[in-house]
C-alpha atoms as a printed R data frame, in Angstrom:
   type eleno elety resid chain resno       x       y       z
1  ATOM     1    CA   UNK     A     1 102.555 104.532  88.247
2  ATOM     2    CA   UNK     A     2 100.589 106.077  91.304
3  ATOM     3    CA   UNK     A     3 102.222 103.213  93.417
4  ATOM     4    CA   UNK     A     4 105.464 103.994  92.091
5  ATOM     5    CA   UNK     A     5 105.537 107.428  92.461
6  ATOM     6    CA   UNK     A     6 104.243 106.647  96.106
7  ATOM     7    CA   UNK     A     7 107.256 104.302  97.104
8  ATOM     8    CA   UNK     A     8 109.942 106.836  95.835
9  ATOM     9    CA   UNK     A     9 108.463 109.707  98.046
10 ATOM    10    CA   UNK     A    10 106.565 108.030 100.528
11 ATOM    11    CA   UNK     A    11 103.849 111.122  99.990
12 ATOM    12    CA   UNK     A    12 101.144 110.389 102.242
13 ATOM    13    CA   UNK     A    13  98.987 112.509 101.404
14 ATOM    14    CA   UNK     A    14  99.314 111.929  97.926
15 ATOM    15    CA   UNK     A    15  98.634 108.303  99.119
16 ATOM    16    CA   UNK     A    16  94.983 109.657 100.637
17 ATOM    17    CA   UNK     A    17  94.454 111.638  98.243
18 ATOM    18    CA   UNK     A    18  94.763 110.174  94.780
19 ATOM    19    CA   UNK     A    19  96.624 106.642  95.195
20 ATOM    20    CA   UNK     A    20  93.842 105.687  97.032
21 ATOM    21    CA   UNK     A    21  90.677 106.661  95.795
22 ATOM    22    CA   UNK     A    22  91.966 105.986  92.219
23 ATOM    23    CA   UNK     A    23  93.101 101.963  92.886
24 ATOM    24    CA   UNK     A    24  90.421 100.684  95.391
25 ATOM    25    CA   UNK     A    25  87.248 101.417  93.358
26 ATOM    26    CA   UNK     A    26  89.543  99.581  90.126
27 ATOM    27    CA   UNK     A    27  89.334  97.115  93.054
28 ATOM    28    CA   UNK     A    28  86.202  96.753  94.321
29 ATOM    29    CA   UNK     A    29  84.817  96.902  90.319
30 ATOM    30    CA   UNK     A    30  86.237  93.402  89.506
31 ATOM    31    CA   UNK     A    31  85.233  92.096  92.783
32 ATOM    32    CA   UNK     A    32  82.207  92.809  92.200
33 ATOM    33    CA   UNK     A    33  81.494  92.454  88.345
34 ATOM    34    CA   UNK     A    34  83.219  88.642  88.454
35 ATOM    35    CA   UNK     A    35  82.798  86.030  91.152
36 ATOM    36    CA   UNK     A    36  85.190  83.101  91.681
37 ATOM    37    CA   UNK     A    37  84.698  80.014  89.439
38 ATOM    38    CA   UNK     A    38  83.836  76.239  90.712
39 ATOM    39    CA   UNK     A    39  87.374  75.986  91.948
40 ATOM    40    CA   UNK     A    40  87.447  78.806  93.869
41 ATOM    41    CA   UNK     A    41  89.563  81.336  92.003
42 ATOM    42    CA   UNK     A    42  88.299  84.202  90.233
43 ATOM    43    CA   UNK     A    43  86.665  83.794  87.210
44 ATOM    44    CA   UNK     A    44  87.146  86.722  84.606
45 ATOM    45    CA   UNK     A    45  84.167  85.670  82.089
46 ATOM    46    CA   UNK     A    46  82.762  87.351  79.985
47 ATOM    47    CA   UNK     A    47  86.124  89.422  78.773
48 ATOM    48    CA   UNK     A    48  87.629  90.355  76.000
49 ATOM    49    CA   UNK     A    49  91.866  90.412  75.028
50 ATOM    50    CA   UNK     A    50  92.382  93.320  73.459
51 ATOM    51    CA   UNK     A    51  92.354  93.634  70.232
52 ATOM    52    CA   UNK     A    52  93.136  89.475  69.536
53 ATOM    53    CA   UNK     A    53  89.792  88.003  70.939
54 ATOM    54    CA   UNK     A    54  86.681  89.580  71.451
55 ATOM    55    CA   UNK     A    55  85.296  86.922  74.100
56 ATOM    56    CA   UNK     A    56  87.878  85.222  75.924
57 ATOM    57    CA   UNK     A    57  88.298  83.921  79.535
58 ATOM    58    CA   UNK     A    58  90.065  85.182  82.389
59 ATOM    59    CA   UNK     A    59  92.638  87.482  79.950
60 ATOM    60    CA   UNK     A    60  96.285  87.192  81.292
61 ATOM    61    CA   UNK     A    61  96.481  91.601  81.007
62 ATOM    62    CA   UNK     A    62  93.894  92.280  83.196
63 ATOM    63    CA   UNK     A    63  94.895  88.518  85.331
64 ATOM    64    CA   UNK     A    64  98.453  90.242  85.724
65 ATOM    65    CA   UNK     A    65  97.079  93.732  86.754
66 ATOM    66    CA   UNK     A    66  95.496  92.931  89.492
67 ATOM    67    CA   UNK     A    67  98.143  90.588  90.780
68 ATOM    68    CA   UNK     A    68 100.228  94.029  90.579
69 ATOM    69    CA   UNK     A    69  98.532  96.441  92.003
70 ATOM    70    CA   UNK     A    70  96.825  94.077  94.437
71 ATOM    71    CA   UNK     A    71 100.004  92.639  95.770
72 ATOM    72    CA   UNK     A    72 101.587  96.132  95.990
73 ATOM    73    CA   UNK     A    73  98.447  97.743  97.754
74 ATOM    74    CA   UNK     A    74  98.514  94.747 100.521
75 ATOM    75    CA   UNK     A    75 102.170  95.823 101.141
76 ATOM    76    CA   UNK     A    76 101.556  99.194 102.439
77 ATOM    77    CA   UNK     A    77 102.499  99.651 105.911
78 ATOM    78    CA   UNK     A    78 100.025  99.155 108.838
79 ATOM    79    CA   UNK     A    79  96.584 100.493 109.937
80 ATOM    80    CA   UNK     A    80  98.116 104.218 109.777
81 ATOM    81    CA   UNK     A    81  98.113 104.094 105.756
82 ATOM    82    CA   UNK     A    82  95.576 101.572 105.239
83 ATOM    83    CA   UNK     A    83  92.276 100.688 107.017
84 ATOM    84    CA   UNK     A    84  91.670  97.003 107.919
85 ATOM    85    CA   UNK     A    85  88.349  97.783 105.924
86 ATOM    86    CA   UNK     A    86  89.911  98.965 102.912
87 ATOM    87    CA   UNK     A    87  93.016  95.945 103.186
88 ATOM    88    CA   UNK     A    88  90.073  93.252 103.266
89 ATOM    89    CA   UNK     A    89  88.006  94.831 100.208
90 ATOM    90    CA   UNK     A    90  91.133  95.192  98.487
91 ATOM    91    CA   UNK     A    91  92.169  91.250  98.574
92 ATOM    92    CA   UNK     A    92  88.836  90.171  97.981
């Protein structure tokens, strides 16, 4: 929703300010909790699906999440929104 409400305004410094600091620590936290698996992709274990299994493999919410706001965060424009620091934490 931050992302949205970023794309219809184009409100930088609502982009500094709160986009920001809210997605890349979401970010950096599954970087760093799970690593990638023997086949090079990451490996979401443990995890749990909510409210179906309470120890489950790499579940497809969380899987599809990332993609989103991951994708989406790439896509901003340029060095003058995004620092090449924070663009290569961000796809790791």
């Amino acid at each position: 929703m931050l992302q949205d409400y970023y794309d219809h305004t184009g409100d930088e410094p609502f982009l500094h300010e709160t986009l920001l600091p809210a997605a890349l620590p979401l970010v950096r936290f599954f970087d760093r909790f799970y690593r990638p698996g023997p086949e090079g992709r990451l490996l979401m274990h443990p995890s749990q699906a909510l409210e179906t299994w309470w120890e489950c493999t790499n579940p497809m919410p969380e899987i599809a999440g990332l993609h989103a706001v991951v994708d989406r965060l790439l896509t901003l424009p340029g060095e003058r929104l995004l620092t090449a620091e924070s663009r290569l934490t961000s796809s790791a």
